[in-house]
Amino acid sequence: MNARDTTTHAHGTTTHAAAHAPVVLRPAAGPWRRLRTGLRGWGGVGAMALLCALAVTFALLLPLSQPRGDDAGTTTGGQGITHTTQVKADDCENPQDQSLSPSGGDGKAPTLDAIKARKDRRLIVGVDTNSYRWGYLDPNNPAGELEGFDIDLVHRIAEDILGDRDAVRFKAIPTSRRIEAIQKGEVDMVVRTMTINCDRIEQVAFSAPYFVTGQQVLAPKTSTITGFDKTLAEKKVCSAQGSTAYDNLEEGRKNGDLPDSADIRTTVPNQLDCLVKLQLGQVDAVVTDGALAASQAAQDPTVELKGGLFTDEYYGVAMKLGSDDLVRQVNRTLENYVKDGGWEASYEKWLHPTMDQGDKKSASATPPEARYK
């Protein structure tokens, strides 16, 4: 299935801006800033000179003491399915537990009111249209409608906000543009297997998590690669731009989990493009969320998951910072979606076939517990 920029409307019409994938896949699917100075017993010119020198030193050192947005750290955590969680801010812990509770607030709902007052009274949602069983266009569906686990959730959110599950305008958003699309107001939210992490919660508002998985390696069945380890030496590894997969590859190189010779320079706008490059022999392995990797392995029987999950990844619905009323509403929807069995039914339909092994359920088969700040 080709990666593309697509707008899919509630009535099934689809427009394609660009198609570029050369292979057609089977239908699928740190503490900072402390500097103190003291001057006692000094006077006159000497004191002034020392003060000036200290001021210059402070000015020069201050930028170096600030946290860098591209620094990555690692902490333990999660719900027992993995080893580490990617963290990007030294003072951030458990970013998946930082959302607003469904109840509370001042009773005002400016974001929701604006959505309901539109002439075209639909929710605008950024999604993936190329991830098998998450958000994809099934050519065997005569209605031409998007399908998958994320798509089911979008329909439920639309039903709760607008009273019509089909009152949605879907917009295909590349992995690399998810945050930008929210910040620029192109969409009301993004529901696109988007991991909640410390860097992102400074840029967008997240719901409570609705799914938990972890990063994993995907490679050809015939490959000698065994996972996120030394067998990636001298191998070309693909990941999506702006993804936690790339963050973890960088961190793996820094902390020694990966050999220095692992080539992680290959990045793509859409995660599925990595699978295409793998099929063409342009890369040796792909690193992505295990849930997505399982779906891709179901698309292509010549590839398989290598090794176990090596991070915790909590997916959340991403919205614009400040849209507190919308965030609370989505969290209310998520609570009810789990309680009334909607989440479980969607999992069984879309993800059970690729993630569970017979009667053995994946750790992802249980929705993550919501904890609020």
Short mmCIF file of C-alpha atoms in Angstrom, two decimals:
data_model
loop_
_atom_site.label_atom_id
_atom_site.label_comp_id
_atom_site.label_asym_id
_atom_site.label_seq_id
_atom_site.Cartn_x
_atom_site.Cartn_y
_atom_site.Cartn_z
CA MET A 1 0.00 0.00 0.00
CA ASN A 2 1.49 3.29 -0.99
CA ALA A 3 2.22 6.05 1.49
CA ARG A 4 0.28 9.16 0.52
CA ASP A 5 -1.27 12.42 1.64
CA THR A 6 -5.00 11.80 1.70
CA THR A 7 -8.18 13.47 2.89
CA THR A 8 -10.96 10.97 3.46
CA HIS A 9 -14.43 12.31 4.05
CA ALA A 10 -17.22 10.78 6.07
CA HIS A 11 -19.06 9.71 2.95
CA GLY A 12 -16.14 7.73 1.59
CA THR A 13 -14.65 10.08 -1.01
CA THR A 14 -10.86 10.19 -1.06
CA THR A 15 -8.40 12.54 -2.71
CA HIS A 16 -4.74 11.63 -3.14
CA ALA A 17 -2.01 14.27 -3.28
CA ALA A 18 1.01 12.06 -3.86
CA ALA A 19 1.87 8.39 -4.12
CA HIS A 20 5.47 7.39 -3.94
CA ALA A 21 6.00 3.90 -2.54
CA PRO A 22 7.35 1.61 -5.27
CA VAL A 23 5.91 -1.59 -3.86
CA VAL A 24 2.25 -2.46 -3.54
CA LEU A 25 1.62 -4.29 -0.30
CA ARG A 26 -1.05 -6.82 0.29
CA PRO A 27 -4.20 -5.27 1.75
CA ALA A 28 -3.71 -4.84 5.26
CA ALA A 29 -2.47 -4.41 6.79
CA GLY A 30 17.67 16.72 33.75
CA PRO A 31 17.84 19.68 37.43
CA TRP A 32 19.12 22.86 35.82
CA ARG A 33 20.08 26.48 36.28
CA ARG A 34 21.58 27.12 39.70
CA LEU A 35 24.43 29.65 40.01
CA ARG A 36 25.01 31.73 43.13
CA THR A 37 27.72 34.27 43.83
CA GLY A 38 28.71 36.08 47.02
CA LEU A 39 31.09 38.96 47.63
CA ARG A 40 32.17 39.80 51.12
CA GLY A 41 35.10 41.98 52.20
CA TRP A 42 35.57 43.37 48.70
CA GLY A 43 35.06 46.96 47.71
CA GLY A 44 35.66 49.61 45.12
CA VAL A 45 36.98 48.80 41.68
CA GLY A 46 38.04 45.27 42.56
CA ALA A 47 34.52 44.32 43.52
CA MET A 48 33.07 45.89 40.41
CA ALA A 49 35.58 44.09 38.20
CA LEU A 50 34.81 40.78 39.81
CA LEU A 51 31.10 41.35 39.47
CA CYS A 52 31.50 42.06 35.76
CA ALA A 53 33.60 38.97 35.28
CA LEU A 54 31.04 36.84 37.05
CA ALA A 55 28.24 38.33 34.98
CA VAL A 56 30.05 37.48 31.74
CA THR A 57 30.77 33.97 32.97
CA PHE A 58 27.13 33.50 33.91
CA ALA A 59 25.97 34.66 30.52
CA LEU A 60 28.34 32.29 28.77
CA LEU A 61 27.51 29.28 30.92
CA LEU A 62 23.74 29.70 31.10
CA PRO A 63 22.96 28.36 27.60
CA LEU A 64 25.07 25.30 28.32
CA SER A 65 23.05 24.59 31.44
CA GLN A 66 19.72 24.53 29.65
CA PRO A 67 18.05 21.29 28.65
CA ARG A 68 18.31 20.49 24.98
CA GLY A 69 15.20 19.42 23.21
CA ASP A 70 17.06 16.64 21.43
CA ASP A 71 18.69 15.16 24.52
CA ALA A 72 17.40 11.74 25.38
CA GLY A 73 17.37 9.96 28.69
CA THR A 74 16.15 6.62 29.90
CA THR A 75 14.11 5.63 32.90
CA THR A 76 12.50 2.47 34.05
CA GLY A 77 8.76 2.25 34.20
CA GLY A 78 5.64 0.98 32.56
CA GLN A 79 3.28 -1.82 33.27
CA GLY A 80 5.68 -4.73 33.19
CA ILE A 81 5.86 -5.42 29.49
CA THR A 82 9.21 -3.78 28.71
CA HIS A 83 12.52 -2.59 30.02
CA THR A 84 12.84 1.15 29.49
CA THR A 85 10.88 4.23 28.61
CA GLN A 86 12.27 6.96 26.39
CA VAL A 87 12.41 10.29 28.26
CA LYS A 88 13.42 13.65 26.87
CA ALA A 89 13.30 15.98 29.88
CA ASP A 90 15.23 15.46 33.08
CA ASP A 91 12.37 16.65 35.28
CA CYS A 92 9.67 14.59 33.59
CA GLU A 93 8.38 11.33 34.96
CA ASN A 94 5.53 9.17 33.68
CA PRO A 95 4.32 11.52 30.95
CA GLN A 96 1.41 9.17 30.26
CA ASP A 97 -0.03 10.13 33.67
CA GLN A 98 -0.06 13.90 33.04
CA SER A 99 -3.43 14.35 31.35
CA LEU A 100 -6.48 16.14 32.76
CA SER A 101 -9.20 14.21 34.52
CA PRO A 102 -12.56 13.87 32.74
CA SER A 103 -14.26 15.85 35.48
CA GLY A 104 -13.27 19.31 36.69
CA GLY A 105 -12.61 22.54 34.88
CA ASP A 106 -14.55 25.79 35.01
CA GLY A 107 -17.53 24.54 33.07
CA LYS A 108 -16.61 26.45 29.94
CA ALA A 109 -16.10 24.57 26.69
CA PRO A 110 -14.71 26.99 24.06
CA THR A 111 -13.02 24.34 21.95
CA LEU A 112 -16.02 22.04 21.87
CA ASP A 113 -18.37 24.97 21.19
CA ALA A 114 -16.26 26.05 18.23
CA ILE A 115 -16.35 22.54 16.76
CA LYS A 116 -20.12 22.30 17.15
CA ALA A 117 -20.65 25.76 15.62
CA ARG A 118 -18.93 24.92 12.33
CA LYS A 119 -20.89 25.17 9.15
CA ASP A 120 -19.36 21.84 8.22
CA ARG A 121 -20.20 20.25 11.55
CA ARG A 122 -17.53 17.58 11.64
CA LEU A 123 -14.57 16.66 13.79
CA ILE A 124 -11.27 17.06 11.90
CA VAL A 125 -8.88 14.28 12.81
CA GLY A 126 -5.37 13.47 11.64
CA VAL A 127 -4.89 9.75 11.08
CA ASP A 128 -2.78 7.19 9.28
CA THR A 129 -4.19 5.65 6.14
CA ASN A 130 -1.42 3.09 5.59
CA SER A 131 -1.13 1.11 8.83
CA TYR A 132 -2.82 -2.26 8.54
CA ARG A 133 -5.44 -2.79 11.24
CA TRP A 134 -4.79 0.66 12.77
CA GLY A 135 -5.81 3.13 10.10
CA TYR A 136 -5.92 1.96 6.49
CA LEU A 137 -7.94 1.86 3.32
CA ASP A 138 -9.01 -1.66 2.49
CA PRO A 139 -9.40 -2.02 -1.29
CA ASN A 140 -11.90 -4.81 -0.66
CA ASN A 141 -14.22 -2.41 1.15
CA PRO A 142 -16.61 -1.14 -1.54
CA ALA A 143 -17.48 1.94 0.55
CA GLY A 144 -13.85 3.06 0.48
CA GLU A 145 -13.94 3.92 4.17
CA LEU A 146 -11.00 3.95 6.55
CA GLU A 147 -10.81 1.03 8.95
CA GLY A 148 -8.83 -0.03 12.01
CA PHE A 149 -8.38 0.29 15.77
CA ASP A 150 -7.57 4.01 15.71
CA ILE A 151 -10.43 4.67 13.32
CA ASP A 152 -12.93 2.98 15.66
CA LEU A 153 -11.78 5.28 18.45
CA VAL A 154 -12.23 8.36 16.26
CA HIS A 155 -15.79 7.36 15.44
CA ARG A 156 -16.56 6.92 19.15
CA ILE A 157 -15.12 10.38 19.97
CA ALA A 158 -17.20 11.95 17.19
CA GLU A 159 -20.33 10.24 18.43
CA ASP A 160 -19.80 11.55 21.97
CA ILE A 161 -19.06 15.11 20.85
CA LEU A 162 -21.41 15.55 17.90
CA GLY A 163 -23.93 12.74 18.31
CA ASP A 164 -22.90 11.20 14.99
CA ARG A 165 -20.12 8.66 14.69
CA ASP A 166 -19.68 9.54 11.02
CA ALA A 167 -19.33 13.30 11.60
CA VAL A 168 -15.60 13.10 10.92
CA ARG A 169 -13.28 14.55 8.35
CA PHE A 170 -10.22 12.35 8.24
CA LYS A 171 -6.91 13.88 7.15
CA ALA A 172 -3.88 11.74 6.36
CA ILE A 173 -0.96 13.12 8.39
CA PRO A 174 2.61 11.82 7.96
CA THR A 175 4.44 10.70 11.10
CA SER A 176 6.80 13.66 10.78
CA ARG A 177 3.95 16.24 10.72
CA ARG A 178 1.71 15.11 13.55
CA ILE A 179 2.70 17.84 16.02
CA GLU A 180 2.89 20.55 13.37
CA ALA A 181 -0.59 19.78 12.11
CA ILE A 182 -2.01 20.18 15.62
CA GLN A 183 -0.12 23.37 16.41
CA LYS A 184 -1.18 24.99 13.13
CA GLY A 185 -4.83 24.12 13.68
CA GLU A 186 -5.07 21.88 10.63
CA VAL A 187 -6.78 19.24 12.76
CA ASP A 188 -8.67 19.10 16.05
CA MET A 189 -6.70 16.08 17.15
CA VAL A 190 -4.40 13.34 15.95
CA VAL A 191 -5.25 9.70 16.56
CA ARG A 192 -2.33 7.96 14.93
CA THR A 193 -0.43 5.47 17.12
CA MET A 194 1.25 8.52 18.71
CA THR A 195 3.43 7.85 21.76
CA ILE A 196 3.11 10.13 24.79
CA ASN A 197 6.59 11.27 25.88
CA CYS A 198 8.22 14.08 27.83
CA ASP A 199 9.23 16.11 24.81
CA ARG A 200 5.83 15.96 23.17
CA ILE A 201 3.78 16.94 26.23
CA GLU A 202 5.52 20.32 26.04
CA GLN A 203 4.22 20.76 22.50
CA VAL A 204 0.75 19.25 22.45
CA ALA A 205 -1.90 18.14 24.96
CA PHE A 206 -2.47 14.42 25.30
CA SER A 207 -5.36 12.36 26.50
CA ALA A 208 -4.82 9.57 28.96
CA PRO A 209 -3.22 6.57 27.22
CA TYR A 210 -5.46 4.27 25.25
CA PHE A 211 -2.90 1.62 24.26
CA VAL A 212 0.43 0.29 25.52
CA THR A 213 3.11 -1.42 23.44
CA GLY A 214 6.89 -1.01 22.96
CA GLN A 215 9.60 -0.64 20.35
CA GLN A 216 10.71 -3.70 18.44
CA VAL A 217 12.91 -4.69 15.52
CA LEU A 218 11.49 -5.95 12.22
CA ALA A 219 13.76 -7.73 9.74
CA PRO A 220 13.65 -10.45 7.08
CA LYS A 221 13.15 -13.96 8.39
CA THR A 222 16.46 -14.98 6.83
CA SER A 223 18.37 -12.19 8.60
CA THR A 224 20.94 -12.91 11.33
CA ILE A 225 19.58 -9.94 13.31
CA THR A 226 18.22 -11.10 16.66
CA GLY A 227 16.84 -7.85 18.09
CA PHE A 228 17.91 -4.47 19.45
CA ASP A 229 21.45 -5.66 20.12
CA LYS A 230 24.95 -6.17 18.72
CA THR A 231 23.60 -8.03 15.71
CA LEU A 232 22.68 -4.62 14.26
CA ALA A 233 26.41 -3.92 13.78
CA GLU A 234 27.13 -2.78 10.22
CA LYS A 235 23.39 -2.88 9.47
CA LYS A 236 21.25 -0.12 8.00
CA VAL A 237 18.26 0.59 10.23
CA CYS A 238 15.21 2.59 9.17
CA SER A 239 12.86 4.66 11.35
CA ALA A 240 10.34 7.43 10.85
CA GLN A 241 11.24 11.10 11.19
CA GLY A 242 10.05 12.56 14.50
CA SER A 243 9.36 9.12 15.94
CA THR A 244 10.29 7.62 19.28
CA ALA A 245 11.94 4.82 17.31
CA TYR A 246 14.63 7.21 16.05
CA ASP A 247 15.02 8.69 19.56
CA ASN A 248 15.67 5.22 20.92
CA LEU A 249 18.13 4.39 18.17
CA GLU A 250 20.11 7.53 19.03
CA GLU A 251 19.98 6.72 22.73
CA GLY A 252 21.00 3.12 22.06
CA ARG A 253 24.12 4.34 20.29
CA LYS A 254 24.94 6.69 23.20
CA ASN A 255 24.49 4.17 26.01
CA GLY A 256 26.05 1.22 24.23
CA ASP A 257 22.95 -0.88 23.65
CA LEU A 258 23.70 -0.60 19.94
CA PRO A 259 27.14 -0.87 18.29
CA ASP A 260 28.61 2.34 16.87
CA SER A 261 28.65 0.79 13.42
CA ALA A 262 24.86 0.52 13.28
CA ASP A 263 23.77 2.93 10.53
CA ILE A 264 20.64 4.77 11.73
CA ARG A 265 20.70 7.59 9.17
CA THR A 266 17.80 6.32 7.10
CA THR A 267 14.60 8.10 8.12
CA VAL A 268 11.31 8.49 6.27
CA PRO A 269 8.25 10.76 6.63
CA ASN A 270 5.84 7.83 7.00
CA GLN A 271 6.68 4.77 9.04
CA LEU A 272 5.35 2.37 6.42
CA ASP A 273 7.99 3.63 3.98
CA CYS A 274 10.54 1.77 6.10
CA LEU A 275 8.85 -1.50 5.23
CA VAL A 276 9.05 -0.62 1.55
CA LYS A 277 12.78 0.07 1.89
CA LEU A 278 13.18 -3.23 3.71
CA GLN A 279 11.40 -5.05 0.90
CA LEU A 280 13.65 -3.36 -1.68
CA GLY A 281 16.79 -4.32 0.22
CA GLN A 282 17.73 -0.70 0.87
CA VAL A 283 17.83 -1.27 4.65
CA ASP A 284 18.45 -4.32 6.81
CA ALA A 285 15.99 -3.66 9.62
CA VAL A 286 13.17 -1.43 10.80
CA VAL A 287 12.59 -0.14 14.32
CA THR A 288 9.04 0.82 15.17
CA ASP A 289 6.30 0.15 17.70
CA GLY A 290 5.77 -3.54 18.22
CA ALA A 291 2.05 -3.25 17.52
CA LEU A 292 2.74 -1.69 14.13
CA ALA A 293 5.53 -4.15 13.42
CA ALA A 294 3.18 -7.06 14.08
CA SER A 295 0.75 -5.68 11.53
CA GLN A 296 3.52 -5.23 8.98
CA ALA A 297 4.69 -8.78 9.51
CA ALA A 298 1.12 -9.84 8.77
CA GLN A 299 1.29 -7.87 5.51
CA ASP A 300 4.56 -9.43 4.41
CA PRO A 301 5.26 -13.08 5.36
CA THR A 302 8.96 -12.72 4.48
CA VAL A 303 9.62 -10.47 7.52
CA GLU A 304 9.29 -11.11 11.24
CA LEU A 305 9.70 -9.52 14.67
CA LYS A 306 13.20 -9.92 16.06
CA GLY A 307 13.73 -9.98 19.84
CA GLY A 308 11.37 -8.59 22.42
CA LEU A 309 10.01 -5.16 23.18
CA PHE A 310 12.70 -2.84 24.52
CA THR A 311 10.72 0.27 25.54
CA ASP A 312 7.33 1.26 26.90
CA GLU A 313 5.14 3.14 24.45
CA TYR A 314 1.80 4.61 25.55
CA TYR A 315 -0.41 5.88 22.74
CA GLY A 316 -2.56 8.95 23.36
CA VAL A 317 -4.89 11.24 21.46
CA ALA A 318 -2.96 14.46 20.78
CA MET A 319 -4.67 17.88 20.82
CA LYS A 320 -3.65 21.53 20.90
CA LEU A 321 -2.22 22.94 24.12
CA GLY A 322 -4.89 24.89 26.00
CA SER A 323 -7.84 22.91 24.66
CA ASP A 324 -8.62 21.63 28.15
CA ASP A 325 -12.31 21.08 27.55
CA LEU A 326 -11.61 18.89 24.54
CA VAL A 327 -8.98 16.91 26.44
CA ARG A 328 -11.41 16.27 29.31
CA GLN A 329 -14.11 15.17 26.88
CA VAL A 330 -11.81 12.74 25.12
CA ASN A 331 -10.75 11.28 28.46
CA ARG A 332 -14.40 10.84 29.38
CA THR A 333 -14.93 9.02 26.12
CA LEU A 334 -11.94 6.78 26.76
CA GLU A 335 -13.21 5.84 30.22
CA ASN A 336 -16.62 4.90 28.86
CA TYR A 337 -15.12 3.15 25.83
CA VAL A 338 -13.24 0.80 28.15
CA LYS A 339 -16.11 0.32 30.61
CA ASP A 340 -18.75 -0.56 28.04
CA GLY A 341 -16.58 -3.03 26.13
CA GLY A 342 -16.02 -0.91 23.04
CA TRP A 343 -12.24 -0.96 23.43
CA GLU A 344 -12.14 -4.72 23.88
CA ALA A 345 -14.39 -5.35 20.90
CA SER A 346 -12.20 -3.17 18.67
CA TYR A 347 -9.06 -4.97 19.86
CA GLU A 348 -10.55 -8.36 19.14
CA LYS A 349 -11.59 -7.31 15.67
CA TRP A 350 -8.43 -5.57 14.52
CA LEU A 351 -5.44 -6.49 16.67
CA HIS A 352 -6.09 -9.95 18.11
CA PRO A 353 -5.20 -11.70 14.83
CA THR A 354 -1.72 -10.14 14.65
CA MET A 355 -0.77 -9.58 18.30
CA ASP A 356 -2.10 -12.59 20.20
CA GLN A 357 -0.83 -16.15 19.83
CA GLY A 358 -3.73 -18.54 20.14
CA ASP A 359 -5.06 -18.38 23.68
CA LYS A 360 -1.99 -16.44 24.81
CA LYS A 361 -2.92 -12.77 25.00
CA SER A 362 -0.44 -10.01 24.31
CA ALA A 363 0.25 -7.58 27.18
CA SER A 364 -1.28 -4.97 24.89
CA ALA A 365 -4.64 -6.75 25.03
CA THR A 366 -5.44 -4.93 28.29
CA PRO A 367 -6.06 -1.17 28.11
CA PRO A 368 -3.64 0.87 30.21
CA GLU A 369 -4.99 2.26 33.48
CA ALA A 370 -5.71 5.98 33.35
CA ARG A 371 -3.96 8.13 35.95
CA TYR A 372 -4.38 11.89 35.90
CA LYS A 373 -2.31 14.76 37.20
#
